[in-house]
XYZ file of C-alpha atoms in Angstrom:
650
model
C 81.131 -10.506 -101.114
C 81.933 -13.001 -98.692
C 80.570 -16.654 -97.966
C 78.670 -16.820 -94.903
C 80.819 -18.870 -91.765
C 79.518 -22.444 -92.154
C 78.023 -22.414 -95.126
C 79.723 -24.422 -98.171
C 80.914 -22.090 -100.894
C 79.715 -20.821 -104.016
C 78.448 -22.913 -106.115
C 78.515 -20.217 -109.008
C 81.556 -19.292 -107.802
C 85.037 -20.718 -109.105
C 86.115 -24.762 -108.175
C 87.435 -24.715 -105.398
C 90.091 -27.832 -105.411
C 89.532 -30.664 -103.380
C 92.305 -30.428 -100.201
C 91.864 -31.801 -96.586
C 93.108 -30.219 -93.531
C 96.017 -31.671 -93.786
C 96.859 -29.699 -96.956
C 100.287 -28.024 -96.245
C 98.840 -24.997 -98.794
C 96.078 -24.431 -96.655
C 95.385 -21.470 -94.938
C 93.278 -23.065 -92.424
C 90.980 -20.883 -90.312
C 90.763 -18.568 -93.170
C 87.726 -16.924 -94.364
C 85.781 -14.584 -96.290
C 87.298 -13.976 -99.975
C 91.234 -14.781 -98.614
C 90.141 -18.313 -97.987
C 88.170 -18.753 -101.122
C 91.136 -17.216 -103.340
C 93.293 -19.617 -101.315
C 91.469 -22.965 -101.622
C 91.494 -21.573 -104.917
C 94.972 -21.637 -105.526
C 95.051 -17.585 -106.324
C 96.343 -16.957 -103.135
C 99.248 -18.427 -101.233
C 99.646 -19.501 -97.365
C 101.936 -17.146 -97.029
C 99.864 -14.227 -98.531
C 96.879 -15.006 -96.697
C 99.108 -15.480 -93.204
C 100.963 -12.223 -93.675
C 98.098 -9.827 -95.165
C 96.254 -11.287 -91.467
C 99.220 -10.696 -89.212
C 99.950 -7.306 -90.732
C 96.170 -6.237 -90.676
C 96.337 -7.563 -86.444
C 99.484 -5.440 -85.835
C 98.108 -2.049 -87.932
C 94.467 -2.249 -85.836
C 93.111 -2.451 -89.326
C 89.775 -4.597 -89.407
C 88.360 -4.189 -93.289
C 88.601 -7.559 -94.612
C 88.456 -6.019 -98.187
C 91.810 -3.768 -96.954
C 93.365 -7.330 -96.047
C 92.672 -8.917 -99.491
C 94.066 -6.119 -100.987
C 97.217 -6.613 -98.790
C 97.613 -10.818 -99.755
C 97.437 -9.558 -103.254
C 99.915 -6.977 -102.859
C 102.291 -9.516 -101.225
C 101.144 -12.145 -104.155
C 102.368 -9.775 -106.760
C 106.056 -9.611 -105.213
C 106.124 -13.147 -104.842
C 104.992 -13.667 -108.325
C 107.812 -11.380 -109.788
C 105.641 -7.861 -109.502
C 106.531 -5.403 -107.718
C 103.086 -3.822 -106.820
C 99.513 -4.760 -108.170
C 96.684 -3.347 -110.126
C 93.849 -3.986 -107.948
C 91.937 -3.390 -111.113
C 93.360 -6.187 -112.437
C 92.682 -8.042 -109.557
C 89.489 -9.632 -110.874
C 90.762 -11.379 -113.857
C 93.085 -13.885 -111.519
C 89.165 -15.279 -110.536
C 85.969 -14.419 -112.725
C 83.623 -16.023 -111.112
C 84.299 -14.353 -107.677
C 82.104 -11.577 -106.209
C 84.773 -9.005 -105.331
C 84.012 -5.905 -103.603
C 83.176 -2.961 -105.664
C 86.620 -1.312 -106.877
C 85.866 2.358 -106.400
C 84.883 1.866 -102.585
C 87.480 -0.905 -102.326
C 90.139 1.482 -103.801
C 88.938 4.346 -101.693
C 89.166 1.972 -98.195
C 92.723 0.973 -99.221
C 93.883 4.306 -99.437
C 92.295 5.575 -96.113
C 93.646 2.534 -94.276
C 95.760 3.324 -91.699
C 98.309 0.360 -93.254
C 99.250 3.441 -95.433
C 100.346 5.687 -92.930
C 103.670 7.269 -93.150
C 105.255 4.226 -90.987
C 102.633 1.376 -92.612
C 104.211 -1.102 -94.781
C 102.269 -0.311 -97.921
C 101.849 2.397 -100.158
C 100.123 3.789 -103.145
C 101.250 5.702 -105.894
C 100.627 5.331 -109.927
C 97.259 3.731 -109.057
C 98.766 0.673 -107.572
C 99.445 -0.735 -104.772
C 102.822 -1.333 -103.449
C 104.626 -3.404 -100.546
C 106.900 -0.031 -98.620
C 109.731 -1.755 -99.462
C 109.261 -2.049 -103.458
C 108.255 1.387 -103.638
C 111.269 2.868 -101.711
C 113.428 0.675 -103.677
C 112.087 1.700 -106.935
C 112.548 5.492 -105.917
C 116.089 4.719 -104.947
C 116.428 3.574 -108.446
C 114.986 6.549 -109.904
C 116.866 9.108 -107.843
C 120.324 7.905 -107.589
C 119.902 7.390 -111.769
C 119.113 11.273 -111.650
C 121.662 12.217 -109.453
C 124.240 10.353 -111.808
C 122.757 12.647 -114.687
C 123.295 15.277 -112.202
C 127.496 15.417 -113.003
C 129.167 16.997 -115.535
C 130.077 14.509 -118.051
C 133.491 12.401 -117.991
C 137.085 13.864 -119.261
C 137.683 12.655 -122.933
C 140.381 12.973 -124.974
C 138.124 13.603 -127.937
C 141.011 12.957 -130.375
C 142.497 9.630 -128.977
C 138.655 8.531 -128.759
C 137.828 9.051 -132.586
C 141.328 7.415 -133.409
C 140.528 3.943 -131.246
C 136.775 3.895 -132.754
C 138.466 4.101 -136.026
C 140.736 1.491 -134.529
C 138.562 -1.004 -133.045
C 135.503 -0.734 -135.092
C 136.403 -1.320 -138.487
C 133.868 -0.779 -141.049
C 134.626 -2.566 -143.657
C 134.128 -1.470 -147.326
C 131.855 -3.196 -149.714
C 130.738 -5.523 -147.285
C 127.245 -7.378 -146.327
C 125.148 -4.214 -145.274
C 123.470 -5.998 -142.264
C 127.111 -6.436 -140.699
C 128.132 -3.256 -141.605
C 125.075 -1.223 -139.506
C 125.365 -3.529 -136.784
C 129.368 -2.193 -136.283
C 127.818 1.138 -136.789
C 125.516 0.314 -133.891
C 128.647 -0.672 -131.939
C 130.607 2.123 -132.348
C 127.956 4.306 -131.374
C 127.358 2.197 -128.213
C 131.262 2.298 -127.777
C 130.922 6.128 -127.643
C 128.014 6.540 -125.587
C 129.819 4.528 -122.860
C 132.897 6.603 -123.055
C 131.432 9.757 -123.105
C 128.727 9.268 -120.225
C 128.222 7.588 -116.774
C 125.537 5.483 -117.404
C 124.800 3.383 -119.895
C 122.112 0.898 -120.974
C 123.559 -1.425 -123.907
C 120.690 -4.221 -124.638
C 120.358 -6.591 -127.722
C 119.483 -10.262 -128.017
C 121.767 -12.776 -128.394
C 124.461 -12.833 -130.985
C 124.458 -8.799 -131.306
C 128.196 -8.383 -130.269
C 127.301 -6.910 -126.532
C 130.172 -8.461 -124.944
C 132.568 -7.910 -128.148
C 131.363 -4.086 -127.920
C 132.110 -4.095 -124.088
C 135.760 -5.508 -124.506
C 136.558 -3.068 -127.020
C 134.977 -0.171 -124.898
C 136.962 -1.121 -122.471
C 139.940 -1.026 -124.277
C 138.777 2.652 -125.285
C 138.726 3.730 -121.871
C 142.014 2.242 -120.973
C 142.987 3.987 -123.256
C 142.361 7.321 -122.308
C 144.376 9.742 -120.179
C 144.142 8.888 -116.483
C 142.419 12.511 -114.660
C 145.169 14.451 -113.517
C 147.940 12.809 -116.012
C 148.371 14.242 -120.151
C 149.373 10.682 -121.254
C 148.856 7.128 -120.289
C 152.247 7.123 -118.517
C 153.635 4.716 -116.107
C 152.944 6.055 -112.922
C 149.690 6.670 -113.652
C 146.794 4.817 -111.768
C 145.129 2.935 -114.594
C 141.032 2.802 -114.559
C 140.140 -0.012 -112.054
C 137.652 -1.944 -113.685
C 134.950 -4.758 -112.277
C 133.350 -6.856 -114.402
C 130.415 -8.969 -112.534
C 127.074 -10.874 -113.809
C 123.589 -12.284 -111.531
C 125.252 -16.027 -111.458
C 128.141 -17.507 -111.659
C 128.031 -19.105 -114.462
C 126.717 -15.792 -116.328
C 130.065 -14.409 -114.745
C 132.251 -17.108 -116.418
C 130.404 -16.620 -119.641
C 131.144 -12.546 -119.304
C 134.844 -13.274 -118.060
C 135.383 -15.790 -121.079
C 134.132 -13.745 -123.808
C 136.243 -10.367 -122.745
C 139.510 -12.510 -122.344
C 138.935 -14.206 -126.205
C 138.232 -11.080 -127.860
C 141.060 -8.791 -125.822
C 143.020 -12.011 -126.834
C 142.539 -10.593 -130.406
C 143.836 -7.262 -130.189
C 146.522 -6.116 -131.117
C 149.105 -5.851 -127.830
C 148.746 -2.116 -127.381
C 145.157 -2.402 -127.141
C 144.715 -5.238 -124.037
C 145.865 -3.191 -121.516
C 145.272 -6.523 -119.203
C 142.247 -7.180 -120.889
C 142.956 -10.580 -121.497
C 143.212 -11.577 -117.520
C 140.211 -9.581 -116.064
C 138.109 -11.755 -113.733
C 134.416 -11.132 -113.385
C 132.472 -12.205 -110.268
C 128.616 -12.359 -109.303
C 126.940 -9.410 -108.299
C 126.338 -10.508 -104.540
C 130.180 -11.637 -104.419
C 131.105 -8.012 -105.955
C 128.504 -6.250 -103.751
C 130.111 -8.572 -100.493
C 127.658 -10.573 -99.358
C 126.526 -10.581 -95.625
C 125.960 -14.448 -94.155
C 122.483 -14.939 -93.271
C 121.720 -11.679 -94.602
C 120.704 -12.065 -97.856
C 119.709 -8.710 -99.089
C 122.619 -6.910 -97.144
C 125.949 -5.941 -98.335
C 129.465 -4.925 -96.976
C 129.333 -2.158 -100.100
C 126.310 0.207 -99.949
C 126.015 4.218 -99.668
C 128.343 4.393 -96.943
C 131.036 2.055 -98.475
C 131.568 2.344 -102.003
C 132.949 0.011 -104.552
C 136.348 1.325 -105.519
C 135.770 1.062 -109.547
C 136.131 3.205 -112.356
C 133.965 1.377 -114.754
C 131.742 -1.604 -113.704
C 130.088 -3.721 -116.093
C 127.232 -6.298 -115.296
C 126.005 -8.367 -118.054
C 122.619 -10.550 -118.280
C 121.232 -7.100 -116.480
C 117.655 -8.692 -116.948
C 118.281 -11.405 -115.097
C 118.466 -8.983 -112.280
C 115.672 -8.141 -109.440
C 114.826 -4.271 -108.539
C 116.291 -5.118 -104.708
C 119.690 -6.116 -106.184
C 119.700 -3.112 -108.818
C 118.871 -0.682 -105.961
C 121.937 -2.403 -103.704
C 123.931 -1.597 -106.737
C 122.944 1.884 -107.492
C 123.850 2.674 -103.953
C 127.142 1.245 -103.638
C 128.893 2.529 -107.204
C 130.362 5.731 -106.658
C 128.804 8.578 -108.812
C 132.288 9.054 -110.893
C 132.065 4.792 -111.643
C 131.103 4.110 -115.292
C 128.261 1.951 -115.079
C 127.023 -0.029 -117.670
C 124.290 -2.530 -117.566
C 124.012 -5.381 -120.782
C 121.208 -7.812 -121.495
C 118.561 -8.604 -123.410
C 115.268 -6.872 -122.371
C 112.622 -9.310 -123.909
C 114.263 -12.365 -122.385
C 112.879 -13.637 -118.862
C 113.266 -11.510 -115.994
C 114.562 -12.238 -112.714
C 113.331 -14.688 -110.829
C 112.875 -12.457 -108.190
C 110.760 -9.368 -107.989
C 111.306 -6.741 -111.044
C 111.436 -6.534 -114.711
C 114.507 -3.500 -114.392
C 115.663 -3.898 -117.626
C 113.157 -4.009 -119.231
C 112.239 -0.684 -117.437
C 115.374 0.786 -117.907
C 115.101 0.861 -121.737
C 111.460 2.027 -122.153
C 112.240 4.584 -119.294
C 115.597 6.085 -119.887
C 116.026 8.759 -121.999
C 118.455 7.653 -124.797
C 120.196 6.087 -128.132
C 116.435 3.784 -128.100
C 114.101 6.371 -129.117
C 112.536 9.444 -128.278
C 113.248 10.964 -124.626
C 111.017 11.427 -122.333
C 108.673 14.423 -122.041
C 110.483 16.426 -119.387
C 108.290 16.963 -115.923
C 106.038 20.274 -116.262
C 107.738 21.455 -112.692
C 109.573 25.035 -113.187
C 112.937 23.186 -112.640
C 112.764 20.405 -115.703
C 115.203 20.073 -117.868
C 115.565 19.213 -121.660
C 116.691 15.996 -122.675
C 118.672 15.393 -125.988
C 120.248 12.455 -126.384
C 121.379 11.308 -129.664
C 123.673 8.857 -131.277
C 127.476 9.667 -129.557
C 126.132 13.176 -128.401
C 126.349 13.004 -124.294
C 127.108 16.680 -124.356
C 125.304 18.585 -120.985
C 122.459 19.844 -122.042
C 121.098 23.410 -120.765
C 118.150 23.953 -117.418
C 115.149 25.233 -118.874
C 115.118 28.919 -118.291
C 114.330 30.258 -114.678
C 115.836 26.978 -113.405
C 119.444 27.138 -111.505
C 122.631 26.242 -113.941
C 122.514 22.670 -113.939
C 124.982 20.368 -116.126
C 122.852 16.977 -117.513
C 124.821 13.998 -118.603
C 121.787 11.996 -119.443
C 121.922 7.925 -119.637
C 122.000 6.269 -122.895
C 120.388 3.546 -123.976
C 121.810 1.609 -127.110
C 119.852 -1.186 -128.468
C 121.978 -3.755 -130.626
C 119.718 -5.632 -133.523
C 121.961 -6.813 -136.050
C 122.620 -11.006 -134.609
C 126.232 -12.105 -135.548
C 125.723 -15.526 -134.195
C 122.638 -17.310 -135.154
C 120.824 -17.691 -138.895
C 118.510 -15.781 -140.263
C 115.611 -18.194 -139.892
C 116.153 -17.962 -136.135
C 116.282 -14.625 -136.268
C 113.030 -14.061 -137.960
C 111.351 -16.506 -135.655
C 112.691 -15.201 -132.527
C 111.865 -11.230 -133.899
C 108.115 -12.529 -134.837
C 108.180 -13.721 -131.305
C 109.296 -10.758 -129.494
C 106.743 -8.978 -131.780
C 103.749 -11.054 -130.826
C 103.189 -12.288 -134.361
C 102.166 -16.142 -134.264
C 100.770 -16.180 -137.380
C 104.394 -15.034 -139.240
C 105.743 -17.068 -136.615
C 103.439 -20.347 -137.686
C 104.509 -19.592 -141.223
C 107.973 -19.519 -140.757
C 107.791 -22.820 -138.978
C 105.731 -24.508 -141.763
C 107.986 -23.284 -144.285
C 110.781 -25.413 -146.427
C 113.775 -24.165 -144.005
C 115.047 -27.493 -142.600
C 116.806 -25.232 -139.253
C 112.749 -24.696 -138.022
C 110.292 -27.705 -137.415
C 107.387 -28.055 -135.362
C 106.630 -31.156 -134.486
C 103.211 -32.337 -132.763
C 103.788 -35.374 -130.966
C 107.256 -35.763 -128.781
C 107.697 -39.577 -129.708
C 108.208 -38.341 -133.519
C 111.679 -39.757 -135.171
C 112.319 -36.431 -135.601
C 112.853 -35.599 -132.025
C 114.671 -38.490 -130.819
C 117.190 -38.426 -133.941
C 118.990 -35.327 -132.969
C 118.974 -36.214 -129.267
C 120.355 -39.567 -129.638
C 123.033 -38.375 -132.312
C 124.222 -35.791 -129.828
C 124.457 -38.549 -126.799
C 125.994 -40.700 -129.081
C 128.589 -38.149 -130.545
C 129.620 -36.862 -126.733
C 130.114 -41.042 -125.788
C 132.070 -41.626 -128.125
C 134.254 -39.007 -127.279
C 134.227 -39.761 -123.796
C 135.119 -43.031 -124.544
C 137.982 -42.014 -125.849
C 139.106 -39.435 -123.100
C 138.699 -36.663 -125.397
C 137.653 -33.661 -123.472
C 137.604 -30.660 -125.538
C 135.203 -32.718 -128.193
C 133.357 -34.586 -125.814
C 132.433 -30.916 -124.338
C 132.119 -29.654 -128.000
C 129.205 -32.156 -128.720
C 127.615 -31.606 -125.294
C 126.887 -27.852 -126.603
C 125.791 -29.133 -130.614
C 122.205 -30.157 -129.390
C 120.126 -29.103 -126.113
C 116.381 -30.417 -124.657
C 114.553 -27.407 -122.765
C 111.538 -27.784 -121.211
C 109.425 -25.205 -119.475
C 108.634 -27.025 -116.374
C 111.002 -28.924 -114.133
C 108.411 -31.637 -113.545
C 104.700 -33.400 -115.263
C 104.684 -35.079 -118.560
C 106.374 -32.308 -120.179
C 108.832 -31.261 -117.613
C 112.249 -31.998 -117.354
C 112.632 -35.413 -115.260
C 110.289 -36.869 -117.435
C 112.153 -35.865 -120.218
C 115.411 -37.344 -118.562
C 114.301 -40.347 -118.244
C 113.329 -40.480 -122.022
C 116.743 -39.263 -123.088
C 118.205 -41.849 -120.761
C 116.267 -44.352 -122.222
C 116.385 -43.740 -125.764
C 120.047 -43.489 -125.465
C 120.505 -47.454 -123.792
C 118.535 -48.800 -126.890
C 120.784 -47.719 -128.791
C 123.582 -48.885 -127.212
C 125.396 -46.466 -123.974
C 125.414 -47.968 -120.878
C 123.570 -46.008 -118.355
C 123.129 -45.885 -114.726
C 120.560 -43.304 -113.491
C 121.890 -41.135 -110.423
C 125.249 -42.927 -111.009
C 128.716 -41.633 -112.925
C 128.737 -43.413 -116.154
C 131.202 -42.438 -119.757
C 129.336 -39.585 -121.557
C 127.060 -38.386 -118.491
C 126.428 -34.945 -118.639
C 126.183 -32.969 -115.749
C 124.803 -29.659 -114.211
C 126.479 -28.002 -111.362
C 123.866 -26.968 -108.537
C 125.770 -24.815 -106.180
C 128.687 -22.581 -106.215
C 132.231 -23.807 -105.510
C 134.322 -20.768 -105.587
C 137.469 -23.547 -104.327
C 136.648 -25.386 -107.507
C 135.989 -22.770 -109.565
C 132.951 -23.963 -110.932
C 129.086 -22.161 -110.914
C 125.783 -23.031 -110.723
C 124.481 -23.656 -114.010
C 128.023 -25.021 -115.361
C 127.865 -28.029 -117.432
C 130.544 -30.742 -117.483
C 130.674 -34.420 -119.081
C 132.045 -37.544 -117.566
C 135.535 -39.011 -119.954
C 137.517 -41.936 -119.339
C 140.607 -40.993 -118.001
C 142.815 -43.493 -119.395
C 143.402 -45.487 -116.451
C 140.172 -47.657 -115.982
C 138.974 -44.355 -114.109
C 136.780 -41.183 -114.652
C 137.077 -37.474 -114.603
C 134.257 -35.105 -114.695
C 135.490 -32.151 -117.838
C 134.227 -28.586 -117.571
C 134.653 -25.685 -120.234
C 137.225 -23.016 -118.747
C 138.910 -20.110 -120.254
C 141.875 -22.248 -121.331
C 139.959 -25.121 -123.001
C 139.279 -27.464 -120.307
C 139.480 -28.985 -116.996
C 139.079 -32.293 -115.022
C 137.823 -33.383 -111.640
C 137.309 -36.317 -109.859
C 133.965 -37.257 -109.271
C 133.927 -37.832 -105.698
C 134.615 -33.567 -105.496
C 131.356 -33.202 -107.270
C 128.784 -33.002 -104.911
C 126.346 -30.588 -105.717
C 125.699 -32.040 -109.439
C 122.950 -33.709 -111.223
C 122.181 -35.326 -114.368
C 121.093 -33.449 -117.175
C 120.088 -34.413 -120.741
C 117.155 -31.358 -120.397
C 117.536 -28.209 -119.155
C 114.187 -25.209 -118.192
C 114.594 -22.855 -120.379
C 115.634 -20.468 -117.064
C 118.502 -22.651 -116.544
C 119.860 -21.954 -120.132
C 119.885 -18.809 -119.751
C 123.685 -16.885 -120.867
C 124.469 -20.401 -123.080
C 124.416 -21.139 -126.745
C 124.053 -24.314 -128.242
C 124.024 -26.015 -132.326
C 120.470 -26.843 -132.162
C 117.667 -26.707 -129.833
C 114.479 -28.931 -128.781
C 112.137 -27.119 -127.001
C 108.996 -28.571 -125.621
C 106.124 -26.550 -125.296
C 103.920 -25.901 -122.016
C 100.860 -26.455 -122.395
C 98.346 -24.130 -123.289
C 97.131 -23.198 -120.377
C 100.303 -23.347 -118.419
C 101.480 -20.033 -116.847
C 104.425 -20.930 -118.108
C 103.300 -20.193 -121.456
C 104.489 -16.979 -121.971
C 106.448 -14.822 -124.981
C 109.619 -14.406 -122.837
C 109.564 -18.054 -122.160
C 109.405 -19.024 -125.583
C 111.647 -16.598 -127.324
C 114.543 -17.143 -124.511
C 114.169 -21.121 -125.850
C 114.454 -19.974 -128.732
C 117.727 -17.916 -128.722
C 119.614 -20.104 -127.135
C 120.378 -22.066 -131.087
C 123.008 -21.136 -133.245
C 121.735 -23.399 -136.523
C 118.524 -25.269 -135.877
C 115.247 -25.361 -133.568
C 112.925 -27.782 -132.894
C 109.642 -27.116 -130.844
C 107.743 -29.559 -129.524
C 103.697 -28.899 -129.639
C 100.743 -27.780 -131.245
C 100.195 -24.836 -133.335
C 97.523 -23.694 -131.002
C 100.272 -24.187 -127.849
C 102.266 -21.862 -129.959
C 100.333 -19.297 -130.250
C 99.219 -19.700 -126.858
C 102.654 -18.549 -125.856
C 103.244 -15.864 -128.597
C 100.170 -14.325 -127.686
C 100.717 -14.108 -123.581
C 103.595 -11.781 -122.901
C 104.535 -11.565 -119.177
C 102.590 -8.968 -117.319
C 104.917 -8.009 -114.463
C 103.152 -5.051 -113.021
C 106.197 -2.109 -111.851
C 105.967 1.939 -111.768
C 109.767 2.272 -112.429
C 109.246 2.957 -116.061
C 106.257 5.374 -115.493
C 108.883 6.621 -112.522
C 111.631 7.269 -114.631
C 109.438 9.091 -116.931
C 108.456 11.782 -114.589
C 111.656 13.783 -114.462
C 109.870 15.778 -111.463
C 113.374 16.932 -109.867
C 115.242 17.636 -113.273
C-alpha cells in the first residue's frame, strides 16, 4: 500500500511532480500514501497536516484511517461536503490503495468517530462533524417549518391581485403566455406557504415574480386587522443576496418593476433596500461564520427573500435557517444548474431535487409509523392529513417552482444553454455549426472574429467617455463581455487583458496599464458600504469636462461619479471568470474555453458563460474542448438531498 521509508517511489505508480524542499505545497516529513497523494498534487498541505494532527490528538494510529481523514477534509475544501471513499480511487489510478471493504470497515471503528470525534459517517460517506450537523440543521429546521399550520390568506383579495398582476394576455405568443402561468403559480405558492424554492435560469422573470409577490402579500390583511388599515403594522420585509453586488442587482430589479405598478400596488416597493446575507445575518469581526442573529436572536421579518440562492454554501444556509423565525416567509431564488458556491455545498441544487414540491413528484414519505403524506401541487399548500395511527399533525409542505420560459435572451441561446444543462454536446455542436450568426465557435483566439467585437465595444465605451457621457459609456461597457475560466495561463484572464489592452492601442485609445486612462473599465474588489459600491461592481472612467476624470457606476437612478483617488480597491478589467459574472447580463459574450483537461472544464462552468448574453455568444476553442465541458458536470458529493428525502420524523 505504502512505499517503503527511503526508498524512491513507484515507478508504476502516478508522476510524482518534480518539487524541492523548499516547495511551499509540500508536506514535508510526510509518508506512506498522504505523501504520495501530496507530491502528487491530490492532496493539499493542509489536508495532509490536519488529517496528522487530528489522528495525534484522537490516539488513532491506522495510516489508512488518516488518508481517509485528508480526503474528507479535501472534499470540503474542494466544495464537497463529505466524500465517497469509493470514489476515492479515481482522483489517482495508478495508486495501490488499501482494499475498500477493510478500509471502510477501519474508518468506521475508528475511534475519530466517536460521539465527540470530529468525523462521522452516514449515507455511506464520510463526513467532517461539522458538515454533517450542519446539513441536519438544514433538514430539521426545513421540517419543523412544514410543521405550522399554513399562513392566513384572504383567499378572495389573493385571486383578485393574481388576476391583477399576472395578466394573461389573450391570443398571445404561447411560450410567454405559460411562462406567466408559471408565475402566477409561483406567486401563489409563496403566498400561501412558508417556504418556498423559486429557481429558473436567467431571463425567467424570478425577480419580476418576486416584486409582484411581494406586492401580493402587502397586500393582504395584517393578522389581527380585517383590512389593510392605517394603524396596522405592515409585513416587514428583507430582501438580501450572497454579494453585494448580487444585492444591488436584487434591489434594482424590485425598485424598476414596483416602479411599474400601478400606485396602489407599491406599497413602498419602489424604495426597499436589499443587503448581503452576512450584513443581514450581522456579521461578527474576526468571526467569520458567527452571527449577531441565530436561534436565540431572530431576524425580525415577515418575508425574507435571498436571490442567487446557489451561490450560497450549506454553513451560510444553516446560519440562515436558524435565525428566520418560523412565521418569516422564506423564499430562496436562483438558478440550480449554475455554479455553486465557492464554498462548501451545492444547497440549491439540493433543495430542488429534495423538496417536495411544484418540480415534480414528492418524495416517498419515510416507512416510520409517524410519516406523513405529501401532496403538493400547483397553488395547493393546503395541510395535508398524518397517516393514520400518527398524532394530528398540520403539514404546510415547501414548494418548489421551477421557471423555464427565458424572457430575456434569444432562442438560439436558449437552446444552447438547455443542450448544455442537458449534457447534449452533440445538439450543442450542431447548434454552434449552424447558420445562426448569435452562436460561433471559433478555434483559434487570434481569429478577426474575436477581436472585432472586442475592439468595437472598447471603441464604442471611449468614445463615450470621451465625451463625458456616462449613462452610454456604461451602456456599451455591458453590449460585449470576455470571460475566461481561469484567472491566470494562456487562457486566463491577465493574459487576456493584456490582449484587449493591446488590441485596443492599435487601433487608436491611449492606454496606460495599472493607470486611470478615458474609457478604462473597472472592477470593484472590496466592499465600500460608505461608497455604496460592491465587489463585483463595474464602473468606466469619463472625462469630466474639466481636463479631469470621474470613475461612473450603474445605480438605481442611472448613474454615479467618483473621483478616482476614492477608488482603491479596483482593478482593470476588459475579462472577467466566468464566477465573477455571475448575477450580470451583457449584449454579447466571448467565452474562452479551458482546456480539456482543466478542472475547470465543467457543465456549470460553461452554461453560467453562457447565460450571461442577451443576443450573441462567442466561444473560444475546439469542438473536442466543448464537449469536454458538456460532458463533465460538477460532482460535488452532499447527503442533503438523500437527507431531505428521508422524511424519518414526518
Amino acid at each position: 500500500m505504502t512505499t517503503p521509508s527511503g526508498a524512491g517511489p513507484d515507478p508504476g505508480a502516478i508522476e510524482v511532480l518534480d518539487r524541492d524542499a523548499g516547495d511551499p505545497d509540500l508536506a514535508i516529513g510526510a509518508t506512506g500514501l498522504l505523501g504520495e497523494l501530496n507530491r502528487a498534487g491530490v492532496l493539499a498541505v493542509a489536508d495532509v497536516h490536519v488529517a496528522e494532527r487530528l489522528g495525534v490528538l484522537g490516539a488513532e494510529p491506522d495510516e489508512s484511517v488518516r488518508l481517509a481523514t485528508a480526503l474528507a477534509v479535501r472534499a470540503a475544501r474542494s466544495g464537497s461536503v463529505c466524500v465517497d471513499l469509493t470514489q476515492a480511487p479515481q482522483l489517482a489510478p495508478d495508486v495501490a490503495w488499501p482494499e475498500m471493504g477493510p478500509w471502510v470497515e477501519r474508518v468506521r471503528a475508528s475511534v475519530l468517530l466517536d460521539d465527540t470525534g470530529p468525523l462521522r459517517w452516514e449515507y455511506d460517506r464520510l463526513y467532517l462533524t461539522r458538515y454533517r450537523q450542519e446539513e441536519e440543521q438544514v433538514r430539521a429546521d426545513l421540517v419543523a417549518r412544514t410543521r405550522q399550520a399554513p399562513p392566513d390568506v384572504d383567499s378572495d383579495r389573493l385571486a383578485a391581485g393574481l388576476e391583477r398582476l399576472f395578466v394573461l394576455a389573450e391570443g398571445g405568443n404561447a411560450g410567454v403566455a405559460a411562462g406567466v402561468a408559471d408565475q402566477r403559480a409561483a406567486a401563489r405558492a409563496v403566498v400561501t406557504g412558508w417556504t418556498t424554492v423559486l429557481g429558473g435560469g436567467p431571463g425567467t422573470g424570478k425577480t419580476t415574480t418576486v416584486a409582484r409577490v411581494l406586492s401580493l402579500l402587502l397586500d393582504q390583511p395584517v393578522p389581527g386587522h380585517r383590512d389593510r388599515s392605517s394603524t396596522a403594522t405592515p409585513l416587514r420585509v428583507a430582501l438580501a443576496a450572497p454579494t453585494g453586488k448580487a444585492a444591488a442587482r436584487l434591489q434594482e430589479a424590485v425598485n424598476a418593476e414596483a416602479g411599474r405598478f400601478d400606485p396602489a400596488d407599491r406599497h413602498g416597493l419602489d424604495r426597499l433596500e436589499a443587503v448581503t446575507l452576512h450584513r443581514l445575518l450581522g456579521s461578527v469581526p474576526g468571526r467569520s461564520q458567527r452571527f449577531r442573529h441565530d436561534r436565540q436572536h431572530r431576524l425580525p421579518y415577515d418575508v425574507v427573500v435571498v436571490d442567487e440562492t446557489s451561490m450560497v454554501s450549506l454553513t451560510l444556509m444553516a446560519r440562515l435557517l436558524a435565525a428566520v423565525r418560523p412565521d418569516c416567509r422564506l423564499v430562496l431564488l436562483g438558478d440550480p444548474d449554475q455554479l455553486s458556491s465557492v464554498d462548501a455545498g451545492a444547497v440549491l441544487a439540493d433543495l430542488v431535487d429534495g423538496l417536495p414540491g411544484l418540480a415534480g413528484e414528492p418524495p416517498t414519505p419515510s416507512a416510520a409509523p409517524d410519516a406523513a403524506s405529501f401532496a403538493s401541487t400547483a397553488g395547493d399548500n393546503r395541510p395535508v392529513p398524518t397517516v393514520s395511527g400518527s398524532p394530528p399533525t398540520v403539514i404546510t409542505p415547501p414548494s418548489v417552482v421551477l421557471l423555464r420560459h427565458p424572457f430575456r435572451f434569444g432562442s438560439a441561446i436558449a437552446a444552447l444553454a438547455e443542450a448544455v444543462r442537458d449534457g447534449e454536446a452533440d445538439r450543442a455542436l450542431d447548434l454552434l455549426s449552424g447558420d445562426d450568426g448569435h452562436l460561433r465557435l471559433v478555434v483559434d483566439g487570434r481569429d478577426p472574429s474575436v477581436r472585432r467585437p472586442v475592439v468595437e465595444a472598447a471603441l464604442a465605451v471611449v468614445a463615450a467617455a470621451r465625451r463625458g457621457d456616462a449613462e452610454r459609456a456604461l451602456d456599451h461597457l455591458l453590449q460585449h463581455r470576455l470571460l475566461c475560466a481561469h484567472r491566470t495561463g494562456p487562457r486566463g484572464v491577465s493574459d487576456w487583458e493584456a490582449r484587449v489592452e493591446r488590441w485596443a492601442a492599435e487601433s487608436g485609445v491611449t492606454v496606460q496599464p495599472g493607470r486611470w486612462y478615458l474609457g478604462r473599465p473597472v472592477l470593484v474588489t472590496m466592499n465600500d458600504y460608505a461608497l455604496g459600491l460592491y465587489n463585483g461592481d463595474s464602473g468606466v472612467t469619463i472625462a469630466d469636462g474639466d481636463g479631469g476624470l470621474r470613475v461612473a457606476f450603474p445605480s438605481v437612478t442611472g448613474w454615479r461619479t467618483f473621483a478616482p483617488r476614492r477608488l482603491a480597491a479596483v482593478q482593470t478589467t476588459h475579462a472577467l471568470t466566468v464566477h465573477r459574472s455571475q448575477g450580470s447580463q451583457f449584449g454579447h459574450v466571448t467565452f474562452v474555453l479551458p482546456e480539456a483537461d482543466s478542472p475547470l472544464a465543467t457543465r456549470e462552468l460553461l452554461y453560467t458563460a453562457l447565460t450571461r448574453a442577451r443576443n450573441g455568444v462567442t466561444l473560444v476553442g475546439t469542438p473536442e474542448e466543448l464537449r469536454s465541458a458538456v460532458e463533465r458536470p460538477v460532482t460535488r458529493a452532499s447527503g442533503l438531498r438523500q437527507r431531505l428525502r428521508d422524511r424519518r420524523d414526518l
